[in-house]
mmCIF file with all atom_site columns, C-alpha atoms in Angstrom:
data_model
loop_
_atom_site.group_PDB
_atom_site.id
_atom_site.type_symbol
_atom_site.label_atom_id
_atom_site.label_alt_id
_atom_site.label_comp_id
_atom_site.label_asym_id
_atom_site.label_entity_id
_atom_site.label_seq_id
_atom_site.pdbx_PDB_ins_code
_atom_site.Cartn_x
_atom_site.Cartn_y
_atom_site.Cartn_z
_atom_site.occupancy
_atom_site.B_iso_or_equiv
_atom_site.pdbx_formal_charge
_atom_site.auth_seq_id
_atom_site.auth_comp_id
_atom_site.auth_asym_id
_atom_site.auth_atom_id
_atom_site.pdbx_PDB_model_num
ATOM 1   C CA . LEU A 1 1   ? 147.273 84.820 168.626 1.00 0.00 ? 1   LEU A CA 1
ATOM 2   C CA . ALA A 1 2   ? 151.119 85.239 169.110 1.00 0.00 ? 2   ALA A CA 1
ATOM 3   C CA . LYS A 1 3   ? 152.181 88.285 167.966 1.00 0.00 ? 3   LYS A CA 1
ATOM 4   C CA . THR A 1 4   ? 155.773 89.334 167.190 1.00 0.00 ? 4   THR A CA 1
ATOM 5   C CA . THR A 1 5   ? 158.394 91.647 167.229 1.00 0.00 ? 5   THR A CA 1
ATOM 6   C CA . GLN A 1 6   ? 161.394 92.534 165.347 1.00 0.00 ? 6   GLN A CA 1
ATOM 7   C CA . PRO A 1 7   ? 164.447 95.072 165.405 1.00 0.00 ? 7   PRO A CA 1
ATOM 8   C CA . ILE A 1 8   ? 164.091 96.061 161.913 1.00 0.00 ? 8   ILE A CA 1
ATOM 9   C CA . SER A 1 9   ? 167.511 97.123 160.796 1.00 0.00 ? 9   SER A CA 1
ATOM 10  C CA . MET A 1 10  ? 171.227 95.857 161.939 1.00 0.00 ? 10  MET A CA 1
ATOM 11  C CA . ASP A 1 11  ? 174.580 96.170 161.247 1.00 0.00 ? 11  ASP A CA 1
ATOM 12  C CA . SER A 1 12  ? 177.073 94.025 160.966 1.00 0.00 ? 12  SER A CA 1
ATOM 13  C CA . TYR A 1 13  ? 180.939 93.815 160.120 1.00 0.00 ? 13  TYR A CA 1
ATOM 14  C CA . GLU A 1 14  ? 182.644 90.149 158.162 1.00 0.00 ? 14  GLU A CA 1
ATOM 15  C CA . GLY A 1 15  ? 183.865 87.802 160.883 1.00 0.00 ? 15  GLY A CA 1
ATOM 16  C CA . GLN A 1 16  ? 181.402 89.087 163.968 1.00 0.00 ? 16  GLN A CA 1
ATOM 17  C CA . GLU A 1 17  ? 178.625 87.500 166.028 1.00 0.00 ? 17  GLU A CA 1
ATOM 18  C CA . VAL A 1 18  ? 175.031 88.974 165.160 1.00 0.00 ? 18  VAL A CA 1
ATOM 19  C CA . ASN A 1 19  ? 172.437 88.378 167.497 1.00 0.00 ? 19  ASN A CA 1
ATOM 20  C CA . ILE A 1 20  ? 168.746 88.605 166.839 1.00 0.00 ? 20  ILE A CA 1
ATOM 21  C CA . THR A 1 21  ? 165.746 89.009 168.990 1.00 0.00 ? 21  THR A CA 1
ATOM 22  C CA . CYS A 1 22  ? 162.140 87.947 168.252 1.00 0.00 ? 22  CYS A CA 1
ATOM 23  C CA . SER A 1 23  ? 159.692 88.844 171.251 1.00 0.00 ? 23  SER A CA 1
ATOM 24  C CA . HIS A 1 24  ? 156.557 87.125 171.102 1.00 0.00 ? 24  HIS A CA 1
ATOM 25  C CA . ASN A 1 25  ? 154.902 87.686 174.744 1.00 0.00 ? 25  ASN A CA 1
ATOM 26  C CA . ASN A 1 26  ? 152.395 86.160 173.539 1.00 0.00 ? 26  ASN A CA 1
ATOM 27  C CA . ILE A 1 27  ? 153.761 82.579 172.698 1.00 0.00 ? 27  ILE A CA 1
ATOM 28  C CA . ALA A 1 28  ? 150.795 79.490 174.080 1.00 0.00 ? 28  ALA A CA 1
ATOM 29  C CA . THR A 1 29  ? 152.253 76.962 175.550 1.00 0.00 ? 29  THR A CA 1
ATOM 30  C CA . ASN A 1 30  ? 152.183 74.766 172.239 1.00 0.00 ? 30  ASN A CA 1
ATOM 31  C CA . ASP A 1 31  ? 154.159 77.147 169.930 1.00 0.00 ? 31  ASP A CA 1
ATOM 32  C CA . TYR A 1 32  ? 156.882 76.405 168.164 1.00 0.00 ? 32  TYR A CA 1
ATOM 33  C CA . ILE A 1 33  ? 159.740 78.985 167.524 1.00 0.00 ? 33  ILE A CA 1
ATOM 34  C CA . THR A 1 34  ? 161.126 78.866 163.472 1.00 0.00 ? 34  THR A CA 1
ATOM 35  C CA . TRP A 1 35  ? 163.807 81.291 161.852 1.00 0.00 ? 35  TRP A CA 1
ATOM 36  C CA . TYR A 1 36  ? 163.975 81.805 158.570 1.00 0.00 ? 36  TYR A CA 1
ATOM 37  C CA . GLN A 1 37  ? 166.268 83.743 156.286 1.00 0.00 ? 37  GLN A CA 1
ATOM 38  C CA . GLN A 1 38  ? 165.284 85.340 152.358 1.00 0.00 ? 38  GLN A CA 1
ATOM 39  C CA . PHE A 1 39  ? 167.634 86.761 150.475 1.00 0.00 ? 39  PHE A CA 1
ATOM 40  C CA . PRO A 1 40  ? 165.425 89.198 147.695 1.00 0.00 ? 40  PRO A CA 1
ATOM 41  C CA . SER A 1 41  ? 163.152 87.987 144.808 1.00 0.00 ? 41  SER A CA 1
ATOM 42  C CA . GLN A 1 42  ? 163.152 84.310 146.544 1.00 0.00 ? 42  GLN A CA 1
ATOM 43  C CA . GLY A 1 43  ? 161.157 82.700 149.020 1.00 0.00 ? 43  GLY A CA 1
ATOM 44  C CA . PRO A 1 44  ? 162.508 82.638 152.874 1.00 0.00 ? 44  PRO A CA 1
ATOM 45  C CA . ARG A 1 45  ? 164.579 79.560 153.882 1.00 0.00 ? 45  ARG A CA 1
ATOM 46  C CA . PHE A 1 46  ? 164.814 77.149 156.934 1.00 0.00 ? 46  PHE A CA 1
ATOM 47  C CA . ILE A 1 47  ? 167.524 78.614 159.521 1.00 0.00 ? 47  ILE A CA 1
ATOM 48  C CA . ILE A 1 48  ? 166.453 76.709 162.841 1.00 0.00 ? 48  ILE A CA 1
ATOM 49  C CA . GLN A 1 49  ? 163.617 75.730 165.095 1.00 0.00 ? 49  GLN A CA 1
ATOM 50  C CA . GLY A 1 50  ? 163.322 75.226 168.497 1.00 0.00 ? 50  GLY A CA 1
ATOM 51  C CA . TYR A 1 51  ? 160.592 74.650 171.978 1.00 0.00 ? 51  TYR A CA 1
ATOM 52  C CA . LYS A 1 52  ? 162.786 75.943 174.894 1.00 0.00 ? 52  LYS A CA 1
ATOM 53  C CA . THR A 1 53  ? 166.753 76.272 175.938 1.00 0.00 ? 53  THR A CA 1
ATOM 54  C CA . LYS A 1 54  ? 169.262 76.541 173.265 1.00 0.00 ? 54  LYS A CA 1
ATOM 55  C CA . VAL A 1 55  ? 168.982 74.775 169.998 1.00 0.00 ? 55  VAL A CA 1
ATOM 56  C CA . THR A 1 56  ? 172.717 74.184 167.794 1.00 0.00 ? 56  THR A CA 1
ATOM 57  C CA . ASN A 1 57  ? 172.888 73.592 164.007 1.00 0.00 ? 57  ASN A CA 1
ATOM 58  C CA . GLU A 1 58  ? 175.716 73.545 161.413 1.00 0.00 ? 58  GLU A CA 1
ATOM 59  C CA . VAL A 1 59  ? 174.775 77.495 161.131 1.00 0.00 ? 59  VAL A CA 1
ATOM 60  C CA . ALA A 1 60  ? 173.417 78.849 163.883 1.00 0.00 ? 60  ALA A CA 1
ATOM 61  C CA . SER A 1 61  ? 172.418 78.944 168.106 1.00 0.00 ? 61  SER A CA 1
ATOM 62  C CA . LEU A 1 62  ? 168.333 79.538 168.580 1.00 0.00 ? 62  LEU A CA 1
ATOM 63  C CA . PHE A 1 63  ? 168.781 80.982 172.741 1.00 0.00 ? 63  PHE A CA 1
ATOM 64  C CA . ILE A 1 64  ? 164.762 80.706 174.573 1.00 0.00 ? 64  ILE A CA 1
ATOM 65  C CA . PRO A 1 65  ? 164.558 81.458 178.244 1.00 0.00 ? 65  PRO A CA 1
ATOM 66  C CA . ALA A 1 66  ? 162.450 80.160 180.546 1.00 0.00 ? 66  ALA A CA 1
ATOM 67  C CA . ASP A 1 67  ? 159.024 82.176 180.242 1.00 0.00 ? 67  ASP A CA 1
ATOM 68  C CA . ARG A 1 68  ? 159.712 81.589 176.190 1.00 0.00 ? 68  ARG A CA 1
ATOM 69  C CA . LYS A 1 69  ? 158.549 85.148 175.655 1.00 0.00 ? 69  LYS A CA 1
ATOM 70  C CA . SER A 1 70  ? 161.751 85.808 173.234 1.00 0.00 ? 70  SER A CA 1
ATOM 71  C CA . SER A 1 71  ? 163.998 84.272 171.218 1.00 0.00 ? 71  SER A CA 1
ATOM 72  C CA . THR A 1 72  ? 168.231 85.228 169.650 1.00 0.00 ? 72  THR A CA 1
ATOM 73  C CA . LEU A 1 73  ? 168.834 84.025 167.026 1.00 0.00 ? 73  LEU A CA 1
ATOM 74  C CA . SER A 1 74  ? 173.128 84.000 167.368 1.00 0.00 ? 74  SER A CA 1
ATOM 75  C CA . LEU A 1 75  ? 174.735 83.442 164.264 1.00 0.00 ? 75  LEU A CA 1
ATOM 76  C CA . PRO A 1 76  ? 178.743 82.917 165.418 1.00 0.00 ? 76  PRO A CA 1
ATOM 77  C CA . ARG A 1 77  ? 180.756 85.164 162.571 1.00 0.00 ? 77  ARG A CA 1
ATOM 78  C CA . VAL A 1 78  ? 178.596 86.312 159.201 1.00 0.00 ? 78  VAL A CA 1
ATOM 79  C CA . SER A 1 79  ? 179.861 87.196 155.949 1.00 0.00 ? 79  SER A CA 1
ATOM 80  C CA . LEU A 1 80  ? 178.784 89.145 152.934 1.00 0.00 ? 80  LEU A CA 1
ATOM 81  C CA . SER A 1 81  ? 176.771 85.921 151.883 1.00 0.00 ? 81  SER A CA 1
ATOM 82  C CA . ASP A 1 82  ? 174.322 86.333 155.046 1.00 0.00 ? 82  ASP A CA 1
ATOM 83  C CA . THR A 1 83  ? 173.158 89.966 154.464 1.00 0.00 ? 83  THR A CA 1
ATOM 84  C CA . ALA A 1 84  ? 169.219 89.225 153.921 1.00 0.00 ? 84  ALA A CA 1
ATOM 85  C CA . VAL A 1 85  ? 165.893 89.151 155.962 1.00 0.00 ? 85  VAL A CA 1
ATOM 86  C CA . TYR A 1 86  ? 165.573 87.468 158.799 1.00 0.00 ? 86  TYR A CA 1
ATOM 87  C CA . TYR A 1 87  ? 162.167 86.220 160.305 1.00 0.00 ? 87  TYR A CA 1
ATOM 88  C CA . CYS A 1 88  ? 161.118 84.453 163.327 1.00 0.00 ? 88  CYS A CA 1
ATOM 89  C CA . LEU A 1 89  ? 157.706 82.434 162.908 1.00 0.00 ? 89  LEU A CA 1
ATOM 90  C CA . VAL A 1 90  ? 155.776 81.372 165.566 1.00 0.00 ? 90  VAL A CA 1
ATOM 91  C CA . GLY A 1 91  ? 153.013 79.181 166.347 1.00 0.00 ? 91  GLY A CA 1
ATOM 92  C CA . ASP A 1 92  ? 151.756 75.414 166.153 1.00 0.00 ? 92  ASP A CA 1
ATOM 93  C CA . LEU A 1 93  ? 150.379 72.891 163.366 1.00 0.00 ? 93  LEU A CA 1
ATOM 94  C CA . THR A 1 94  ? 148.013 71.309 166.179 1.00 0.00 ? 94  THR A CA 1
ATOM 95  C CA . GLY A 1 95  ? 145.205 72.316 164.274 1.00 0.00 ? 95  GLY A CA 1
ATOM 96  C CA . THR A 1 96  ? 144.348 74.806 167.393 1.00 0.00 ? 96  THR A CA 1
ATOM 97  C CA . ALA A 1 97  ? 143.690 78.494 167.751 1.00 0.00 ? 97  ALA A CA 1
ATOM 98  C CA . SER A 1 98  ? 147.775 79.535 167.687 1.00 0.00 ? 98  SER A CA 1
ATOM 99  C CA . LYS A 1 99  ? 148.131 80.066 164.375 1.00 0.00 ? 99  LYS A CA 1
ATOM 100 C CA . LEU A 1 100 ? 151.733 81.009 162.678 1.00 0.00 ? 100 LEU A CA 1
ATOM 101 C CA . THR A 1 101 ? 152.795 84.379 162.913 1.00 0.00 ? 101 THR A CA 1
ATOM 102 C CA . PHE A 1 102 ? 155.441 85.867 160.872 1.00 0.00 ? 102 PHE A CA 1
ATOM 103 C CA . GLY A 1 103 ? 157.618 88.611 163.082 1.00 0.00 ? 103 GLY A CA 1
ATOM 104 C CA . THR A 1 104 ? 158.074 92.281 160.496 1.00 0.00 ? 104 THR A CA 1
ATOM 105 C CA . GLY A 1 105 ? 161.698 91.027 159.234 1.00 0.00 ? 105 GLY A CA 1
ATOM 106 C CA . THR A 1 106 ? 165.077 92.077 160.304 1.00 0.00 ? 106 THR A CA 1
ATOM 107 C CA . ARG A 1 107 ? 167.180 93.357 157.665 1.00 0.00 ? 107 ARG A CA 1
ATOM 108 C CA . LEU A 1 108 ? 170.713 92.057 158.687 1.00 0.00 ? 108 LEU A CA 1
ATOM 109 C CA . GLN A 1 109 ? 173.598 94.038 156.709 1.00 0.00 ? 109 GLN A CA 1
ATOM 110 C CA . VAL A 1 110 ? 177.351 92.981 156.557 1.00 0.00 ? 110 VAL A CA 1
ATOM 111 C CA . THR A 1 111 ? 180.138 94.716 155.448 1.00 0.00 ? 111 THR A CA 1
ATOM 112 C CA . LEU A 1 112 ? 184.040 94.004 155.423 1.00 0.00 ? 112 LEU A CA 1
ATOM 113 C CA . ASP B 2 1   ? 163.459 66.590 144.592 1.00 0.00 ? 1   ASP B CA 1
ATOM 114 C CA . ALA B 2 2   ? 163.075 69.767 142.517 1.00 0.00 ? 2   ALA B CA 1
ATOM 115 C CA . GLY B 2 3   ? 161.483 71.381 145.388 1.00 0.00 ? 3   GLY B CA 1
ATOM 116 C CA . VAL B 2 4   ? 158.383 73.108 145.554 1.00 0.00 ? 4   VAL B CA 1
ATOM 117 C CA . ILE B 2 5   ? 157.284 74.275 141.974 1.00 0.00 ? 5   ILE B CA 1
ATOM 118 C CA . GLN B 2 6   ? 154.983 77.296 141.446 1.00 0.00 ? 6   GLN B CA 1
ATOM 119 C CA . SER B 2 7   ? 153.866 78.386 138.315 1.00 0.00 ? 7   SER B CA 1
ATOM 120 C CA . PRO B 2 8   ? 153.224 81.094 136.933 1.00 0.00 ? 8   PRO B CA 1
ATOM 121 C CA . ARG B 2 9   ? 156.081 83.036 138.074 1.00 0.00 ? 9   ARG B CA 1
ATOM 122 C CA . HIS B 2 10  ? 154.861 86.570 137.217 1.00 0.00 ? 10  HIS B CA 1
ATOM 123 C CA . GLU B 2 11  ? 151.142 87.194 136.461 1.00 0.00 ? 11  GLU B CA 1
ATOM 124 C CA . VAL B 2 12  ? 149.853 90.357 135.758 1.00 0.00 ? 12  VAL B CA 1
ATOM 125 C CA . THR B 2 13  ? 145.719 90.877 135.451 1.00 0.00 ? 13  THR B CA 1
ATOM 126 C CA . GLU B 2 14  ? 143.311 93.263 135.636 1.00 0.00 ? 14  GLU B CA 1
ATOM 127 C CA . MET B 2 15  ? 141.022 94.236 138.343 1.00 0.00 ? 15  MET B CA 1
ATOM 128 C CA . GLY B 2 16  ? 137.686 91.339 138.705 1.00 0.00 ? 16  GLY B CA 1
ATOM 129 C CA . GLN B 2 17  ? 139.494 89.061 136.525 1.00 0.00 ? 17  GLN B CA 1
ATOM 130 C CA . GLU B 2 18  ? 140.049 85.567 138.010 1.00 0.00 ? 18  GLU B CA 1
ATOM 131 C CA . VAL B 2 19  ? 143.562 84.118 139.130 1.00 0.00 ? 19  VAL B CA 1
ATOM 132 C CA . THR B 2 20  ? 144.880 80.595 139.624 1.00 0.00 ? 20  THR B CA 1
ATOM 133 C CA . LEU B 2 21  ? 147.930 80.428 141.422 1.00 0.00 ? 21  LEU B CA 1
ATOM 134 C CA . ARG B 2 22  ? 149.387 76.584 141.488 1.00 0.00 ? 22  ARG B CA 1
ATOM 135 C CA . CYS B 2 23  ? 151.817 74.706 143.361 1.00 0.00 ? 23  CYS B CA 1
ATOM 136 C CA . LYS B 2 24  ? 153.451 71.785 143.672 1.00 0.00 ? 24  LYS B CA 1
ATOM 137 C CA . PRO B 2 25  ? 154.398 70.543 147.027 1.00 0.00 ? 25  PRO B CA 1
ATOM 138 C CA . ILE B 2 26  ? 157.906 68.059 147.492 1.00 0.00 ? 26  ILE B CA 1
ATOM 139 C CA . SER B 2 27  ? 157.028 64.931 147.012 1.00 0.00 ? 27  SER B CA 1
ATOM 140 C CA . GLY B 2 28  ? 156.514 62.982 150.251 1.00 0.00 ? 28  GLY B CA 1
ATOM 141 C CA . HIS B 2 29  ? 155.475 66.439 152.635 1.00 0.00 ? 29  HIS B CA 1
ATOM 142 C CA . ASP B 2 30  ? 152.291 66.774 154.432 1.00 0.00 ? 30  ASP B CA 1
ATOM 143 C CA . TYR B 2 31  ? 151.937 70.170 154.870 1.00 0.00 ? 31  TYR B CA 1
ATOM 144 C CA . LEU B 2 32  ? 151.438 72.573 152.652 1.00 0.00 ? 32  LEU B CA 1
ATOM 145 C CA . PHE B 2 33  ? 151.038 76.221 153.212 1.00 0.00 ? 33  PHE B CA 1
ATOM 146 C CA . TRP B 2 34  ? 150.460 79.567 151.450 1.00 0.00 ? 34  TRP B CA 1
ATOM 147 C CA . TYR B 2 35  ? 151.729 83.125 152.451 1.00 0.00 ? 35  TYR B CA 1
ATOM 148 C CA . ARG B 2 36  ? 151.081 86.088 150.480 1.00 0.00 ? 36  ARG B CA 1
ATOM 149 C CA . GLN B 2 37  ? 154.495 88.800 151.142 1.00 0.00 ? 37  GLN B CA 1
ATOM 150 C CA . THR B 2 38  ? 153.979 92.388 150.728 1.00 0.00 ? 38  THR B CA 1
ATOM 151 C CA . MET B 2 39  ? 155.861 95.639 152.165 1.00 0.00 ? 39  MET B CA 1
ATOM 152 C CA . MET B 2 40  ? 152.884 97.134 154.398 1.00 0.00 ? 40  MET B CA 1
ATOM 153 C CA . ARG B 2 41  ? 151.869 93.821 155.557 1.00 0.00 ? 41  ARG B CA 1
ATOM 154 C CA . GLY B 2 42  ? 155.044 91.712 155.213 1.00 0.00 ? 42  GLY B CA 1
ATOM 155 C CA . LEU B 2 43  ? 154.418 87.976 155.286 1.00 0.00 ? 43  LEU B CA 1
ATOM 156 C CA . GLU B 2 44  ? 151.128 86.424 155.695 1.00 0.00 ? 44  GLU B CA 1
ATOM 157 C CA . LEU B 2 45  ? 149.537 82.654 156.122 1.00 0.00 ? 45  LEU B CA 1
ATOM 158 C CA . LEU B 2 46  ? 146.780 82.079 154.243 1.00 0.00 ? 46  LEU B CA 1
ATOM 159 C CA . ILE B 2 47  ? 145.751 79.035 154.516 1.00 0.00 ? 47  ILE B CA 1
ATOM 160 C CA . TYR B 2 48  ? 147.214 75.414 155.648 1.00 0.00 ? 48  TYR B CA 1
ATOM 161 C CA . PHE B 2 49  ? 146.785 72.275 154.429 1.00 0.00 ? 49  PHE B CA 1
ATOM 162 C CA . ASN B 2 50  ? 147.327 68.686 156.023 1.00 0.00 ? 50  ASN B CA 1
ATOM 163 C CA . ASN B 2 51  ? 147.192 65.564 154.190 1.00 0.00 ? 51  ASN B CA 1
ATOM 164 C CA . ASN B 2 52  ? 144.792 67.674 151.593 1.00 0.00 ? 52  ASN B CA 1
ATOM 165 C CA . VAL B 2 53  ? 142.626 68.861 153.741 1.00 0.00 ? 53  VAL B CA 1
ATOM 166 C CA . PRO B 2 54  ? 142.281 72.295 154.779 1.00 0.00 ? 54  PRO B CA 1
ATOM 167 C CA . ILE B 2 55  ? 143.086 73.158 158.672 1.00 0.00 ? 55  ILE B CA 1
ATOM 168 C CA . ASP B 2 56  ? 143.510 76.610 159.613 1.00 0.00 ? 56  ASP B CA 1
ATOM 169 C CA . ASP B 2 57  ? 142.294 79.141 156.356 1.00 0.00 ? 57  ASP B CA 1
ATOM 170 C CA . SER B 2 58  ? 141.604 81.735 158.885 1.00 0.00 ? 58  SER B CA 1
ATOM 171 C CA . GLY B 2 59  ? 144.252 84.592 156.955 1.00 0.00 ? 59  GLY B CA 1
ATOM 172 C CA . MET B 2 60  ? 141.888 84.132 154.004 1.00 0.00 ? 60  MET B CA 1
ATOM 173 C CA . PRO B 2 61  ? 141.636 87.302 153.500 1.00 0.00 ? 61  PRO B CA 1
ATOM 174 C CA . GLU B 2 62  ? 137.807 87.050 152.008 1.00 0.00 ? 62  GLU B CA 1
ATOM 175 C CA . ASP B 2 63  ? 135.665 85.331 150.021 1.00 0.00 ? 63  ASP B CA 1
ATOM 176 C CA . ARG B 2 64  ? 136.965 86.023 146.938 1.00 0.00 ? 64  ARG B CA 1
ATOM 177 C CA . PHE B 2 65  ? 140.195 84.342 147.782 1.00 0.00 ? 65  PHE B CA 1
ATOM 178 C CA . SER B 2 66  ? 140.088 80.333 147.647 1.00 0.00 ? 66  SER B CA 1
ATOM 179 C CA . ALA B 2 67  ? 142.020 77.377 147.918 1.00 0.00 ? 67  ALA B CA 1
ATOM 180 C CA . LYS B 2 68  ? 141.581 73.440 147.276 1.00 0.00 ? 68  LYS B CA 1
ATOM 181 C CA . MET B 2 69  ? 143.889 70.442 147.192 1.00 0.00 ? 69  MET B CA 1
ATOM 182 C CA . PRO B 2 70  ? 142.191 67.589 145.471 1.00 0.00 ? 70  PRO B CA 1
ATOM 183 C CA . ASN B 2 71  ? 145.437 65.746 145.926 1.00 0.00 ? 71  ASN B CA 1
ATOM 184 C CA . ALA B 2 72  ? 148.800 65.141 147.472 1.00 0.00 ? 72  ALA B CA 1
ATOM 185 C CA . SER B 2 73  ? 150.722 66.739 144.565 1.00 0.00 ? 73  SER B CA 1
ATOM 186 C CA . PHE B 2 74  ? 149.250 69.642 143.517 1.00 0.00 ? 74  PHE B CA 1
ATOM 187 C CA . SER B 2 75  ? 147.176 72.852 145.531 1.00 0.00 ? 75  SER B CA 1
ATOM 188 C CA . THR B 2 76  ? 145.896 75.855 143.798 1.00 0.00 ? 76  THR B CA 1
ATOM 189 C CA . LEU B 2 77  ? 144.952 79.629 145.197 1.00 0.00 ? 77  LEU B CA 1
ATOM 190 C CA . LYS B 2 78  ? 142.172 81.350 143.261 1.00 0.00 ? 78  LYS B CA 1
ATOM 191 C CA . ILE B 2 79  ? 141.136 85.010 143.698 1.00 0.00 ? 79  ILE B CA 1
ATOM 192 C CA . GLN B 2 80  ? 137.660 86.122 141.723 1.00 0.00 ? 80  GLN B CA 1
ATOM 193 C CA . PRO B 2 81  ? 137.703 88.698 140.978 1.00 0.00 ? 81  PRO B CA 1
ATOM 194 C CA . SER B 2 82  ? 140.852 90.477 141.433 1.00 0.00 ? 82  SER B CA 1
ATOM 195 C CA . GLU B 2 83  ? 141.444 93.749 142.917 1.00 0.00 ? 83  GLU B CA 1
ATOM 196 C CA . PRO B 2 84  ? 144.619 95.671 143.172 1.00 0.00 ? 84  PRO B CA 1
ATOM 197 C CA . ARG B 2 85  ? 145.655 95.032 146.847 1.00 0.00 ? 85  ARG B CA 1
ATOM 198 C CA . ASP B 2 86  ? 146.121 91.955 145.579 1.00 0.00 ? 86  ASP B CA 1
ATOM 199 C CA . SER B 2 87  ? 148.742 92.564 144.258 1.00 0.00 ? 87  SER B CA 1
ATOM 200 C CA . ALA B 2 88  ? 151.944 91.081 146.278 1.00 0.00 ? 88  ALA B CA 1
ATOM 201 C CA . VAL B 2 89  ? 153.882 87.928 145.921 1.00 0.00 ? 89  VAL B CA 1
ATOM 202 C CA . TYR B 2 90  ? 152.371 84.774 146.714 1.00 0.00 ? 90  TYR B CA 1
ATOM 203 C CA . PHE B 2 91  ? 154.614 81.524 148.184 1.00 0.00 ? 91  PHE B CA 1
ATOM 204 C CA . CYS B 2 92  ? 153.467 78.139 148.542 1.00 0.00 ? 92  CYS B CA 1
ATOM 205 C CA . ALA B 2 93  ? 155.672 76.249 151.543 1.00 0.00 ? 93  ALA B CA 1
ATOM 206 C CA . SER B 2 94  ? 155.420 72.255 152.364 1.00 0.00 ? 94  SER B CA 1
ATOM 207 C CA . SER B 2 95  ? 156.927 70.114 155.296 1.00 0.00 ? 95  SER B CA 1
ATOM 208 C CA . SER B 2 96  ? 156.690 67.082 156.500 1.00 0.00 ? 96  SER B CA 1
ATOM 209 C CA . ILE B 2 97  ? 155.475 65.260 159.450 1.00 0.00 ? 97  ILE B CA 1
ATOM 210 C CA . ALA B 2 98  ? 158.542 64.480 160.870 1.00 0.00 ? 98  ALA B CA 1
ATOM 211 C CA . ASP B 2 99  ? 159.881 68.375 160.255 1.00 0.00 ? 99  ASP B CA 1
ATOM 212 C CA . LYS B 2 100 ? 156.491 69.981 160.176 1.00 0.00 ? 100 LYS B CA 1
ATOM 213 C CA . TYR B 2 101 ? 158.091 73.201 160.857 1.00 0.00 ? 101 TYR B CA 1
ATOM 214 C CA . GLU B 2 102 ? 160.827 73.021 158.575 1.00 0.00 ? 102 GLU B CA 1
ATOM 215 C CA . GLN B 2 103 ? 159.082 74.795 155.778 1.00 0.00 ? 103 GLN B CA 1
ATOM 216 C CA . TYR B 2 104 ? 160.464 74.997 152.165 1.00 0.00 ? 104 TYR B CA 1
ATOM 217 C CA . PHE B 2 105 ? 159.129 77.424 150.477 1.00 0.00 ? 105 PHE B CA 1
ATOM 218 C CA . GLY B 2 106 ? 158.517 77.616 146.552 1.00 0.00 ? 106 GLY B CA 1
ATOM 219 C CA . PRO B 2 107 ? 160.245 80.645 144.237 1.00 0.00 ? 107 PRO B CA 1
ATOM 220 C CA . GLY B 2 108 ? 156.745 82.634 144.842 1.00 0.00 ? 108 GLY B CA 1
ATOM 221 C CA . THR B 2 109 ? 154.458 84.185 141.814 1.00 0.00 ? 109 THR B CA 1
ATOM 222 C CA . ARG B 2 110 ? 154.542 87.974 141.895 1.00 0.00 ? 110 ARG B CA 1
ATOM 223 C CA . LEU B 2 111 ? 150.933 88.972 141.042 1.00 0.00 ? 111 LEU B CA 1
ATOM 224 C CA . THR B 2 112 ? 150.100 92.324 139.323 1.00 0.00 ? 112 THR B CA 1
ATOM 225 C CA . VAL B 2 113 ? 146.206 93.329 139.271 1.00 0.00 ? 113 VAL B CA 1
ATOM 226 C CA . THR B 2 114 ? 146.055 96.779 137.382 1.00 0.00 ? 114 THR B CA 1
#
């Protein structure tokens, strides 16, 4: 079971780059890494996913080192509206023993 | 598409009562997930289905919890009998076979058991 660990909270100023790291030392071979954003009273929203190396989309980048024991979500230039809780999700959907496991979440606070 | 639909949005019930939560996934999605979120335990996967078949129910807390997916457009999560410790927000999510890790979450059902 891939246990995940994230910082509880982070603070940033608007316009800065924010990097949030998730530790998943027991990640299995078939496991994927996915990041979600959650606002109060809403369900989580998909941001990005990856298996290894670097993935980039229009809102974020995901860096995964060769050993895959951690991953870093990078938000390039945050704004006030990026204030939310960010979760990493590790696991696979091939029906093997590896179960989808959410991290504890990182509460990001963006200020002016 | 309207997204994942959950009902009810809020449910307050007394201990010992049966509770049924409902979910309508996005049309065409093959995977359906049920999660529970609490302050103490965070987000927990309870069970997920692929093509209406339960694949992993190892997260279901105990026999009081059961989930069904009779067809591709409907799923239920039932708690019988309910207990105060079941109070939480229950989320349903769905994803497609092509992007199975990109889950779309519903708005959740906030359950309070008194």
